[in-house]
Amino acid sequence: MKLIVNIPCYNEEENLATVIKEIPRQIPGIDQVEVLIYDDGSTDRTVEIAREAGADYVISNKKNKGLATTFRAALDAAIERGADIIVNTDGDNHYDQSKMPELLKPILDKKADIVIGSRKNLETKNKNLNKIGSSVMTRWAGMPKYDVSTGYRAYSKEAAMKIGVYSLHTYVHTTLMSAEDLKLTMVEVPIGDRPVDRPSRLIKNVPDHIWKAGWNIVRNIVIFRPLRFFGILGFIMILPGLVILGRFLYFYFTQGGNGHIQSLIVAIMLIIVGYINVVLGLLGSSIGWSRKVSEDILYRVKKLELDKDK
Ligand SMILES: Nc1nc2c(ncn2[C@@H]2O[C@H](COP(=O)(O)OP(=O)(O)OP(=O)(O)O)[C@@H](O)[C@H]2O)c(=O)[nH]1
Ligand SMILES: [Mg+2]
């Protein structure tokens, strides 16, 4: 059983050595632990520090491609290098690497496909943003109430091969929605986190992050729950449209058909736009089925490639 610990990095020269050295190399149930650094075009000494601190693999992008894109590439790179389980952690020393055995246990016990390291009871830097993200994901995406923003997670090889990353910003929300869509089993375990005072590499400023992450969550709700999203919007318009139309018809038949033409126009507009939303939901749902087929084909191709290399 081989574990590969992935660390996506963008300018992490300050803390990366501490993180790599804290990763336990002996873990019960695991025969081999390796560390893979995916450097995303860092302009500081991240690559040299990674090598000096004992990383087994260092892969570099020529230029910065963003966390979500690099995360998917890092999962594939770990699978190609023979990982049976992949743990993702961050390069800023935010997470306690000694909690790794607890993070792995549910996968080793075959009780989970993905284990989420939860900071629920702890003080985190972006606590309020995380709470908002979590509540949107619970209410609108129908997700259980996880710590949705944590990067400290373990993935079984099968889960890592299957999950989709439908984002260009952060991978944390899209991967959970994809896992839920794929009916993978997710388990949360409490992990420690440490305060980090270096500026975030991901969050340029809070409004920019709310815009990018918020838009990303909405887009993923449209991808994974189109009928729910457009259906609710549609009915929010169709129902008042019908009430207003009923009122118009009442006056039409009781008061001889004069007046109230504005309410007729509003009612018809609401009903038409609402109907378009329901149709969009149905179309989105059909597109969702072809996405599932494409994901399944991609998974089978990856499996064939792996078997060929054996
Ligand atoms: N590959 C890649 N990694 C990045 C990028 N931006 C940030 N990272 C890495 O992703 C991880 C998380 O980034 P952070 O800067 O710690 O994000 P944060 O705002 O602290 O968010 P949390 O750690 O989740 O609280 C770190 O290991 C970063 O080095 C990027 O553009 N590309
Ligand atoms: Mg961080």
mmCIF file of C-alpha atoms and ligand atoms in Angstrom:
data_model
loop_
_atom_site.group_PDB
_atom_site.id
_atom_site.type_symbol
_atom_site.label_atom_id
_atom_site.label_comp_id
_atom_site.label_asym_id
_atom_site.label_seq_id
_atom_site.Cartn_x
_atom_site.Cartn_y
_atom_site.Cartn_z
ATOM 1 C CA MET A 1 0.000 0.000 0.000
ATOM 2 C CA LYS A 2 1.629 3.207 -1.194
ATOM 3 C CA LEU A 3 0.695 6.682 0.025
ATOM 4 C CA ILE A 4 1.659 9.739 -1.963
ATOM 5 C CA VAL A 5 1.318 13.076 -0.179
ATOM 6 C CA ASN A 6 0.579 15.831 -2.679
ATOM 7 C CA ILE A 7 1.429 19.434 -1.914
ATOM 8 C CA PRO A 8 0.304 22.007 -4.478
ATOM 9 C CA CYS A 9 2.681 24.952 -4.121
ATOM 10 C CA TYR A 10 2.896 28.512 -5.246
ATOM 11 C CA ASN A 11 5.771 30.437 -3.677
ATOM 12 C CA GLU A 12 6.056 28.361 -0.513
ATOM 13 C CA GLU A 13 9.791 28.750 0.236
ATOM 14 C CA GLU A 14 9.041 29.958 3.776
ATOM 15 C CA ASN A 15 7.240 26.938 5.195
ATOM 16 C CA LEU A 16 7.617 24.066 2.749
ATOM 17 C CA ALA A 17 10.646 22.449 4.413
ATOM 18 C CA THR A 18 8.848 22.333 7.781
ATOM 19 C CA VAL A 19 5.794 20.751 6.129
ATOM 20 C CA ILE A 20 7.782 18.097 4.243
ATOM 21 C CA LYS A 21 9.831 17.179 7.325
ATOM 22 C CA GLU A 22 6.707 16.816 9.483
ATOM 23 C CA ILE A 23 5.084 14.271 7.149
ATOM 24 C CA PRO A 24 5.271 10.889 8.926
ATOM 25 C CA ARG A 25 7.193 8.354 6.790
ATOM 26 C CA GLN A 26 6.031 5.364 8.862
ATOM 27 C CA ILE A 27 2.265 4.925 9.053
ATOM 28 C CA PRO A 28 0.470 1.761 10.225
ATOM 29 C CA GLY A 29 -1.135 -0.024 7.246
ATOM 30 C CA ILE A 30 1.068 1.838 4.727
ATOM 31 C CA ASP A 31 4.218 0.259 3.216
ATOM 32 C CA GLN A 32 5.635 3.322 1.520
ATOM 33 C CA VAL A 33 5.148 7.067 1.942
ATOM 34 C CA GLU A 34 6.275 9.459 -0.793
ATOM 35 C CA VAL A 35 5.951 13.202 -1.179
ATOM 36 C CA LEU A 36 5.044 14.910 -4.443
ATOM 37 C CA ILE A 37 5.433 18.671 -4.805
ATOM 38 C CA TYR A 38 3.471 20.217 -7.650
ATOM 39 C CA ASP A 39 5.017 23.627 -8.129
ATOM 40 C CA ASP A 40 2.817 25.973 -10.106
ATOM 41 C CA GLY A 41 5.382 28.312 -11.653
ATOM 42 C CA SER A 42 6.760 29.603 -8.338
ATOM 43 C CA THR A 43 9.134 32.522 -8.651
ATOM 44 C CA ASP A 44 10.901 31.899 -5.326
ATOM 45 C CA ARG A 45 13.056 28.960 -4.107
ATOM 46 C CA THR A 46 10.131 26.513 -3.661
ATOM 47 C CA VAL A 47 11.655 23.921 -6.012
ATOM 48 C CA GLU A 48 15.150 23.945 -4.436
ATOM 49 C CA ILE A 49 13.687 23.863 -0.912
ATOM 50 C CA ALA A 50 11.418 20.932 -1.863
ATOM 51 C CA ARG A 51 14.407 18.942 -3.144
ATOM 52 C CA GLU A 52 16.598 19.800 -0.144
ATOM 53 C CA ALA A 53 13.834 18.839 2.308
ATOM 54 C CA GLY A 54 13.499 15.365 0.776
ATOM 55 C CA ALA A 55 10.529 15.505 -1.600
ATOM 56 C CA ASP A 56 10.453 12.339 -3.728
ATOM 57 C CA TYR A 57 8.983 14.041 -6.789
ATOM 58 C CA VAL A 58 9.024 17.689 -7.822
ATOM 59 C CA ILE A 59 6.957 18.634 -10.845
ATOM 60 C CA SER A 60 6.895 22.209 -12.129
ATOM 61 C CA ASN A 61 4.556 24.141 -14.379
ATOM 62 C CA LYS A 62 6.395 26.637 -16.576
ATOM 63 C CA LYS A 63 3.850 29.274 -15.614
ATOM 64 C CA ASN A 64 1.124 29.610 -13.010
ATOM 65 C CA LYS A 65 -1.961 27.652 -14.095
ATOM 66 C CA GLY A 66 -4.011 28.038 -10.924
ATOM 67 C CA LEU A 67 -4.707 25.750 -7.990
ATOM 68 C CA ALA A 68 -7.662 23.800 -9.414
ATOM 69 C CA THR A 69 -5.913 22.869 -12.679
ATOM 70 C CA THR A 70 -2.735 21.901 -10.853
ATOM 71 C CA PHE A 71 -4.635 19.868 -8.273
ATOM 72 C CA ARG A 72 -6.191 17.620 -10.963
ATOM 73 C CA ALA A 73 -2.765 17.225 -12.630
ATOM 74 C CA ALA A 74 -1.225 16.347 -9.252
ATOM 75 C CA LEU A 75 -3.804 13.596 -8.633
ATOM 76 C CA ASP A 76 -3.011 12.102 -12.058
ATOM 77 C CA ALA A 77 0.734 12.382 -11.416
ATOM 78 C CA ALA A 78 0.371 10.548 -8.086
ATOM 79 C CA ILE A 79 -1.739 7.794 -9.669
ATOM 80 C CA GLU A 80 0.874 7.356 -12.445
ATOM 81 C CA ARG A 81 3.525 6.989 -9.730
ATOM 82 C CA GLY A 82 1.659 4.072 -8.152
ATOM 83 C CA ALA A 83 -0.301 5.735 -5.338
ATOM 84 C CA ASP A 84 -3.000 3.614 -3.678
ATOM 85 C CA ILE A 85 -3.999 6.537 -1.470
ATOM 86 C CA ILE A 86 -3.337 10.232 -1.966
ATOM 87 C CA VAL A 87 -3.295 12.807 0.799
ATOM 88 C CA ASN A 88 -3.419 16.448 -0.165
ATOM 89 C CA THR A 89 -1.983 18.980 2.244
ATOM 90 C CA ASP A 90 -0.926 22.621 1.917
ATOM 91 C CA GLY A 91 2.566 24.082 1.781
ATOM 92 C CA ASP A 92 1.882 26.877 4.280
ATOM 93 C CA ASN A 93 2.119 24.716 7.428
ATOM 94 C CA HIS A 94 -1.579 25.303 8.170
ATOM 95 C CA TYR A 95 -2.297 21.625 8.769
ATOM 96 C CA ASP A 96 -0.881 19.237 11.351
ATOM 97 C CA GLN A 97 0.817 16.500 9.288
ATOM 98 C CA SER A 98 1.002 14.189 12.325
ATOM 99 C CA LYS A 99 -2.791 13.698 11.971
ATOM 100 C CA MET A 100 -2.215 11.823 8.709
ATOM 101 C CA PRO A 101 -2.772 8.321 10.202
ATOM 102 C CA GLU A 102 -6.228 9.416 11.432
ATOM 103 C CA LEU A 103 -6.998 10.853 8.004
ATOM 104 C CA LEU A 104 -6.053 7.570 6.327
ATOM 105 C CA LYS A 105 -7.801 5.169 8.702
ATOM 106 C CA PRO A 106 -11.329 5.264 7.202
ATOM 107 C CA ILE A 107 -9.851 4.495 3.743
ATOM 108 C CA LEU A 108 -7.637 1.701 5.100
ATOM 109 C CA ASP A 109 -10.682 0.286 6.946
ATOM 110 C CA LYS A 110 -12.626 0.466 3.646
ATOM 111 C CA LYS A 111 -15.178 2.772 5.253
ATOM 112 C CA ALA A 112 -14.579 5.796 2.995
ATOM 113 C CA ASP A 113 -13.435 6.876 -0.460
ATOM 114 C CA ILE A 114 -12.593 10.410 0.628
ATOM 115 C CA VAL A 115 -11.695 11.616 4.109
ATOM 116 C CA ILE A 116 -12.125 15.297 4.873
ATOM 117 C CA GLY A 117 -9.869 16.806 7.516
ATOM 118 C CA SER A 118 -12.298 19.022 9.375
ATOM 119 C CA ARG A 119 -11.386 22.227 11.186
ATOM 120 C CA LYS A 120 -14.955 22.699 12.385
ATOM 121 C CA ASN A 121 -14.223 23.295 16.043
ATOM 122 C CA LEU A 122 -11.099 25.344 15.540
ATOM 123 C CA GLU A 123 -10.345 28.980 14.937
ATOM 124 C CA THR A 124 -9.346 29.351 11.297
ATOM 125 C CA LYS A 125 -8.191 32.426 9.432
ATOM 126 C CA ASN A 126 -11.111 32.526 6.990
ATOM 127 C CA LYS A 127 -13.656 31.121 9.451
ATOM 128 C CA ASN A 128 -16.555 33.342 8.351
ATOM 129 C CA LEU A 129 -15.924 32.809 4.622
ATOM 130 C CA ASN A 130 -15.773 29.059 5.254
ATOM 131 C CA LYS A 131 -19.097 29.215 7.125
ATOM 132 C CA ILE A 132 -20.782 31.040 4.228
ATOM 133 C CA GLY A 133 -19.341 28.546 1.689
ATOM 134 C CA SER A 134 -20.476 25.633 3.821
ATOM 135 C CA SER A 135 -24.011 26.971 4.258
ATOM 136 C CA VAL A 136 -24.433 27.674 0.501
ATOM 137 C CA MET A 137 -23.193 24.163 -0.268
ATOM 138 C CA THR A 138 -25.611 22.642 2.267
ATOM 139 C CA ARG A 139 -28.690 24.649 1.248
ATOM 140 C CA TRP A 140 -28.230 24.893 -2.495
ATOM 141 C CA ALA A 141 -26.038 21.971 -3.470
ATOM 142 C CA GLY A 142 -27.663 19.521 -1.046
ATOM 143 C CA MET A 143 -24.311 18.611 0.543
ATOM 144 C CA PRO A 144 -23.884 17.401 4.122
ATOM 145 C CA LYS A 145 -22.423 20.063 6.433
ATOM 146 C CA TYR A 146 -18.705 19.431 5.945
ATOM 147 C CA ASP A 147 -15.721 21.738 6.350
ATOM 148 C CA VAL A 148 -15.955 22.367 2.615
ATOM 149 C CA SER A 149 -12.880 24.610 2.337
ATOM 150 C CA THR A 150 -10.266 22.354 3.878
ATOM 151 C CA GLY A 151 -7.486 21.192 1.575
ATOM 152 C CA TYR A 152 -6.351 18.476 4.003
ATOM 153 C CA ARG A 153 -8.031 15.378 2.603
ATOM 154 C CA ALA A 154 -7.284 11.762 1.749
ATOM 155 C CA TYR A 155 -8.500 10.144 -1.489
ATOM 156 C CA SER A 156 -8.540 6.469 -2.393
ATOM 157 C CA LYS A 157 -6.980 5.787 -5.798
ATOM 158 C CA GLU A 158 -10.410 5.009 -7.291
ATOM 159 C CA ALA A 159 -11.860 8.264 -5.960
ATOM 160 C CA ALA A 160 -8.851 10.229 -7.216
ATOM 161 C CA MET A 161 -9.282 8.712 -10.679
ATOM 162 C CA LYS A 162 -12.979 9.542 -10.799
ATOM 163 C CA ILE A 163 -13.514 12.977 -9.282
ATOM 164 C CA GLY A 164 -13.968 15.924 -11.605
ATOM 165 C CA VAL A 165 -12.483 19.385 -11.075
ATOM 166 C CA TYR A 166 -14.851 21.843 -12.732
ATOM 167 C CA SER A 167 -13.143 25.053 -11.681
ATOM 168 C CA LEU A 168 -10.271 27.361 -12.572
ATOM 169 C CA HIS A 169 -9.884 28.833 -9.060
ATOM 170 C CA THR A 170 -9.981 26.449 -6.100
ATOM 171 C CA TYR A 171 -10.708 22.724 -6.251
ATOM 172 C CA VAL A 172 -12.161 22.374 -2.747
ATOM 173 C CA HIS A 173 -15.884 22.843 -3.495
ATOM 174 C CA THR A 174 -16.090 21.284 -6.960
ATOM 175 C CA THR A 175 -14.370 18.070 -5.834
ATOM 176 C CA LEU A 176 -16.867 17.540 -2.992
ATOM 177 C CA MET A 177 -19.840 18.164 -5.289
ATOM 178 C CA SER A 178 -18.356 15.802 -7.866
ATOM 179 C CA ALA A 179 -17.765 13.141 -5.182
ATOM 180 C CA GLU A 180 -21.362 13.484 -3.978
ATOM 181 C CA ASP A 181 -22.572 13.201 -7.598
ATOM 182 C CA LEU A 182 -20.462 10.050 -8.050
ATOM 183 C CA LYS A 183 -21.956 8.655 -4.813
ATOM 184 C CA LEU A 184 -18.527 8.261 -3.244
ATOM 185 C CA THR A 185 -18.459 7.785 0.513
ATOM 186 C CA MET A 186 -17.081 10.785 2.378
ATOM 187 C CA VAL A 187 -16.144 10.835 6.041
ATOM 188 C CA GLU A 188 -15.009 13.790 8.127
ATOM 189 C CA VAL A 189 -12.342 13.495 10.800
ATOM 190 C CA PRO A 190 -11.210 16.319 13.069
ATOM 191 C CA ILE A 191 -7.686 17.576 12.373
ATOM 192 C CA GLY A 192 -5.640 20.366 13.818
ATOM 193 C CA ASP A 193 -4.908 23.597 12.076
ATOM 194 C CA ARG A 194 -2.410 26.273 12.860
ATOM 195 C CA PRO A 195 -2.678 30.000 12.355
ATOM 196 C CA VAL A 196 -0.783 31.152 9.264
ATOM 197 C CA ASP A 197 0.289 34.771 8.951
ATOM 198 C CA ARG A 198 1.820 34.776 5.478
ATOM 199 C CA PRO A 199 -0.525 36.337 2.881
ATOM 200 C CA SER A 200 -2.755 33.817 1.139
ATOM 201 C CA ARG A 201 -1.496 32.656 -2.265
ATOM 202 C CA LEU A 202 -5.040 31.834 -3.315
ATOM 203 C CA ILE A 203 -7.027 34.776 -1.967
ATOM 204 C CA LYS A 204 -5.783 38.055 -3.470
ATOM 205 C CA ASN A 205 -8.418 39.982 -1.501
ATOM 206 C CA VAL A 206 -11.693 39.006 0.159
ATOM 207 C CA PRO A 207 -14.145 40.482 -2.435
ATOM 208 C CA ASP A 208 -12.161 38.845 -5.270
ATOM 209 C CA HIS A 209 -12.290 35.475 -3.486
ATOM 210 C CA ILE A 210 -16.020 35.776 -2.701
ATOM 211 C CA TRP A 211 -16.641 36.570 -6.374
ATOM 212 C CA LYS A 212 -14.472 33.730 -7.724
ATOM 213 C CA ALA A 213 -15.379 31.052 -5.153
ATOM 214 C CA GLY A 214 -19.068 32.107 -5.093
ATOM 215 C CA TRP A 215 -19.318 32.023 -8.869
ATOM 216 C CA ASN A 216 -17.527 28.708 -8.848
ATOM 217 C CA ILE A 217 -20.058 27.220 -6.383
ATOM 218 C CA VAL A 218 -23.008 28.532 -8.443
ATOM 219 C CA ARG A 219 -21.486 27.117 -11.641
ATOM 220 C CA ASN A 220 -20.996 23.750 -9.984
ATOM 221 C CA ILE A 221 -24.581 23.745 -8.674
ATOM 222 C CA VAL A 222 -25.684 24.353 -12.285
ATOM 223 C CA ILE A 223 -23.405 21.501 -13.437
ATOM 224 C CA PHE A 224 -24.463 18.981 -10.789
ATOM 225 C CA ARG A 225 -28.013 20.072 -9.865
ATOM 226 C CA PRO A 226 -29.428 21.833 -12.952
ATOM 227 C CA LEU A 227 -32.995 20.689 -12.442
ATOM 228 C CA ARG A 228 -33.015 21.828 -8.824
ATOM 229 C CA PHE A 229 -31.398 25.196 -9.676
ATOM 230 C CA PHE A 230 -33.448 26.150 -12.747
ATOM 231 C CA GLY A 231 -36.555 24.296 -11.534
ATOM 232 C CA ILE A 232 -36.705 26.361 -8.320
ATOM 233 C CA LEU A 233 -36.061 29.586 -10.284
ATOM 234 C CA GLY A 234 -38.759 28.577 -12.785
ATOM 235 C CA PHE A 235 -41.404 27.834 -10.170
ATOM 236 C CA ILE A 236 -40.554 31.046 -8.287
ATOM 237 C CA MET A 237 -41.665 32.832 -11.493
ATOM 238 C CA ILE A 238 -44.457 30.551 -12.710
ATOM 239 C CA LEU A 239 -46.408 30.472 -9.420
ATOM 240 C CA PRO A 240 -46.889 34.274 -9.029
ATOM 241 C CA GLY A 241 -47.472 34.418 -12.807
ATOM 242 C CA LEU A 242 -50.399 31.986 -12.440
ATOM 243 C CA VAL A 243 -51.813 33.892 -9.455
ATOM 244 C CA ILE A 244 -51.689 37.194 -11.381
ATOM 245 C CA LEU A 245 -53.209 35.504 -14.448
ATOM 246 C CA GLY A 246 -56.014 34.060 -12.274
ATOM 247 C CA ARG A 247 -56.699 37.542 -10.878
ATOM 248 C CA PHE A 248 -56.835 38.953 -14.428
ATOM 249 C CA LEU A 249 -59.259 36.231 -15.551
ATOM 250 C CA TYR A 250 -61.452 36.828 -12.489
ATOM 251 C CA PHE A 251 -61.804 40.517 -13.332
ATOM 252 C CA TYR A 252 -62.165 39.708 -17.034
ATOM 253 C CA PHE A 253 -65.161 37.483 -16.461
ATOM 254 C CA THR A 254 -66.756 39.417 -13.574
ATOM 255 C CA GLN A 255 -66.195 42.982 -14.830
ATOM 256 C CA GLY A 256 -66.734 42.642 -18.540
ATOM 257 C CA GLY A 257 -63.130 42.275 -19.758
ATOM 258 C CA ASN A 258 -61.964 45.879 -19.372
ATOM 259 C CA GLY A 259 -58.593 46.967 -17.912
ATOM 260 C CA HIS A 260 -55.898 45.056 -15.947
ATOM 261 C CA ILE A 261 -53.935 44.605 -19.181
ATOM 262 C CA GLN A 262 -50.649 45.379 -17.333
ATOM 263 C CA SER A 263 -51.197 42.421 -14.982
ATOM 264 C CA LEU A 264 -51.861 40.179 -17.998
ATOM 265 C CA ILE A 265 -48.516 41.244 -19.532
ATOM 266 C CA VAL A 266 -46.624 40.700 -16.233
ATOM 267 C CA ALA A 267 -48.295 37.294 -15.732
ATOM 268 C CA ILE A 268 -47.464 36.086 -19.228
ATOM 269 C CA MET A 269 -43.850 37.303 -18.935
ATOM 270 C CA LEU A 270 -43.393 35.528 -15.594
ATOM 271 C CA ILE A 271 -44.903 32.314 -16.967
ATOM 272 C CA ILE A 272 -42.774 32.392 -20.154
ATOM 273 C CA VAL A 273 -39.474 33.162 -18.354
ATOM 274 C CA GLY A 274 -40.325 30.564 -15.680
ATOM 275 C CA TYR A 275 -41.068 27.989 -18.385
ATOM 276 C CA ILE A 276 -37.713 28.769 -20.081
ATOM 277 C CA ASN A 277 -35.992 28.122 -16.728
ATOM 278 C CA VAL A 278 -37.700 24.750 -16.336
ATOM 279 C CA VAL A 279 -36.665 23.847 -19.910
ATOM 280 C CA LEU A 280 -33.071 24.940 -19.109
ATOM 281 C CA GLY A 281 -33.179 22.661 -16.059
ATOM 282 C CA LEU A 282 -34.295 19.723 -18.186
ATOM 283 C CA LEU A 283 -31.622 20.483 -20.813
ATOM 284 C CA GLY A 284 -28.968 20.811 -18.098
ATOM 285 C CA SER A 285 -30.062 17.499 -16.669
ATOM 286 C CA SER A 286 -29.687 15.798 -20.094
ATOM 287 C CA ILE A 287 -26.230 17.362 -20.506
ATOM 288 C CA GLY A 288 -25.453 16.035 -17.016
ATOM 289 C CA TRP A 289 -26.154 12.499 -18.187
ATOM 290 C CA SER A 290 -23.676 12.848 -21.071
ATOM 291 C CA ARG A 291 -21.130 14.292 -18.629
ATOM 292 C CA LYS A 292 -21.543 11.145 -16.555
ATOM 293 C CA VAL A 293 -20.904 8.982 -19.619
ATOM 294 C CA SER A 294 -17.780 11.050 -20.502
ATOM 295 C CA GLU A 295 -16.529 10.756 -16.903
ATOM 296 C CA ASP A 296 -17.026 7.012 -17.009
ATOM 297 C CA ILE A 297 -15.121 6.753 -20.317
ATOM 298 C CA LEU A 298 -12.274 8.867 -18.905
ATOM 299 C CA TYR A 299 -12.102 6.628 -15.836
ATOM 300 C CA ARG A 300 -11.961 3.490 -17.982
ATOM 301 C CA VAL A 301 -9.234 4.997 -20.201
ATOM 302 C CA LYS A 302 -7.163 5.865 -17.111
ATOM 303 C CA LYS A 303 -7.616 2.315 -15.813
ATOM 304 C CA LEU A 304 -6.555 0.823 -19.169
ATOM 305 C CA GLU A 305 -3.460 3.054 -19.246
ATOM 306 C CA LEU A 306 -2.513 2.012 -15.730
ATOM 307 C CA ASP A 307 -3.004 -1.695 -16.473
ATOM 308 C CA LYS A 308 -0.903 -1.328 -19.654
ATOM 309 C CA ASP A 309 2.005 0.097 -17.627
ATOM 310 C CA LYS A 310 1.935 -2.778 -15.099
HETATM 311 N N1 LIG B 1 -0.600 24.960 -7.724
HETATM 312 C C1 LIG B 1 -0.993 26.084 -7.129
HETATM 313 N N2 LIG B 1 -1.033 26.093 -5.823
HETATM 314 C C2 LIG B 1 -1.458 27.196 -5.229
HETATM 315 C C3 LIG B 1 -1.863 28.355 -5.913
HETATM 316 N N3 LIG B 1 -2.280 29.256 -5.010
HETATM 317 C C4 LIG B 1 -2.140 28.654 -3.815
HETATM 318 N N4 LIG B 1 -1.628 27.428 -3.938
HETATM 319 C C5 LIG B 1 -1.300 26.438 -2.917
HETATM 320 O O1 LIG B 1 -2.506 25.937 -2.380
HETATM 321 C C6 LIG B 1 -2.392 25.773 -0.994
HETATM 322 C C7 LIG B 1 -3.444 26.634 -0.304
HETATM 323 O O2 LIG B 1 -3.159 28.013 -0.580
HETATM 324 P P1 LIG B 1 -3.161 29.054 0.603
HETATM 325 O O3 LIG B 1 -2.448 30.296 0.186
HETATM 326 O O4 LIG B 1 -2.677 28.381 1.844
HETATM 327 O O5 LIG B 1 -4.701 29.346 0.739
HETATM 328 P P2 LIG B 1 -5.431 29.958 2.011
HETATM 329 O O6 LIG B 1 -6.012 31.240 1.612
HETATM 330 O O7 LIG B 1 -4.513 29.951 3.168
HETATM 331 O O8 LIG B 1 -6.598 28.988 2.230
HETATM 332 P P3 LIG B 1 -6.663 27.841 3.346
HETATM 333 O O9 LIG B 1 -5.266 27.315 3.470
HETATM 334 O O10 LIG B 1 -7.603 26.824 2.753
HETATM 335 O O11 LIG B 1 -7.178 28.508 4.569
HETATM 336 C C8 LIG B 1 -0.952 26.152 -0.624
HETATM 337 O O12 LIG B 1 -0.179 24.980 -0.579
HETATM 338 C C9 LIG B 1 -0.521 27.049 -1.770
HETATM 339 O O13 LIG B 1 0.870 27.018 -2.041
HETATM 340 C C10 LIG B 1 -1.753 28.343 -7.333
HETATM 341 O O14 LIG B 1 -2.023 29.307 -8.032
HETATM 342 N N5 LIG B 1 -1.324 27.179 -7.883
HETATM 343 MG MG MG B 2 -3.505 28.166 3.780
#
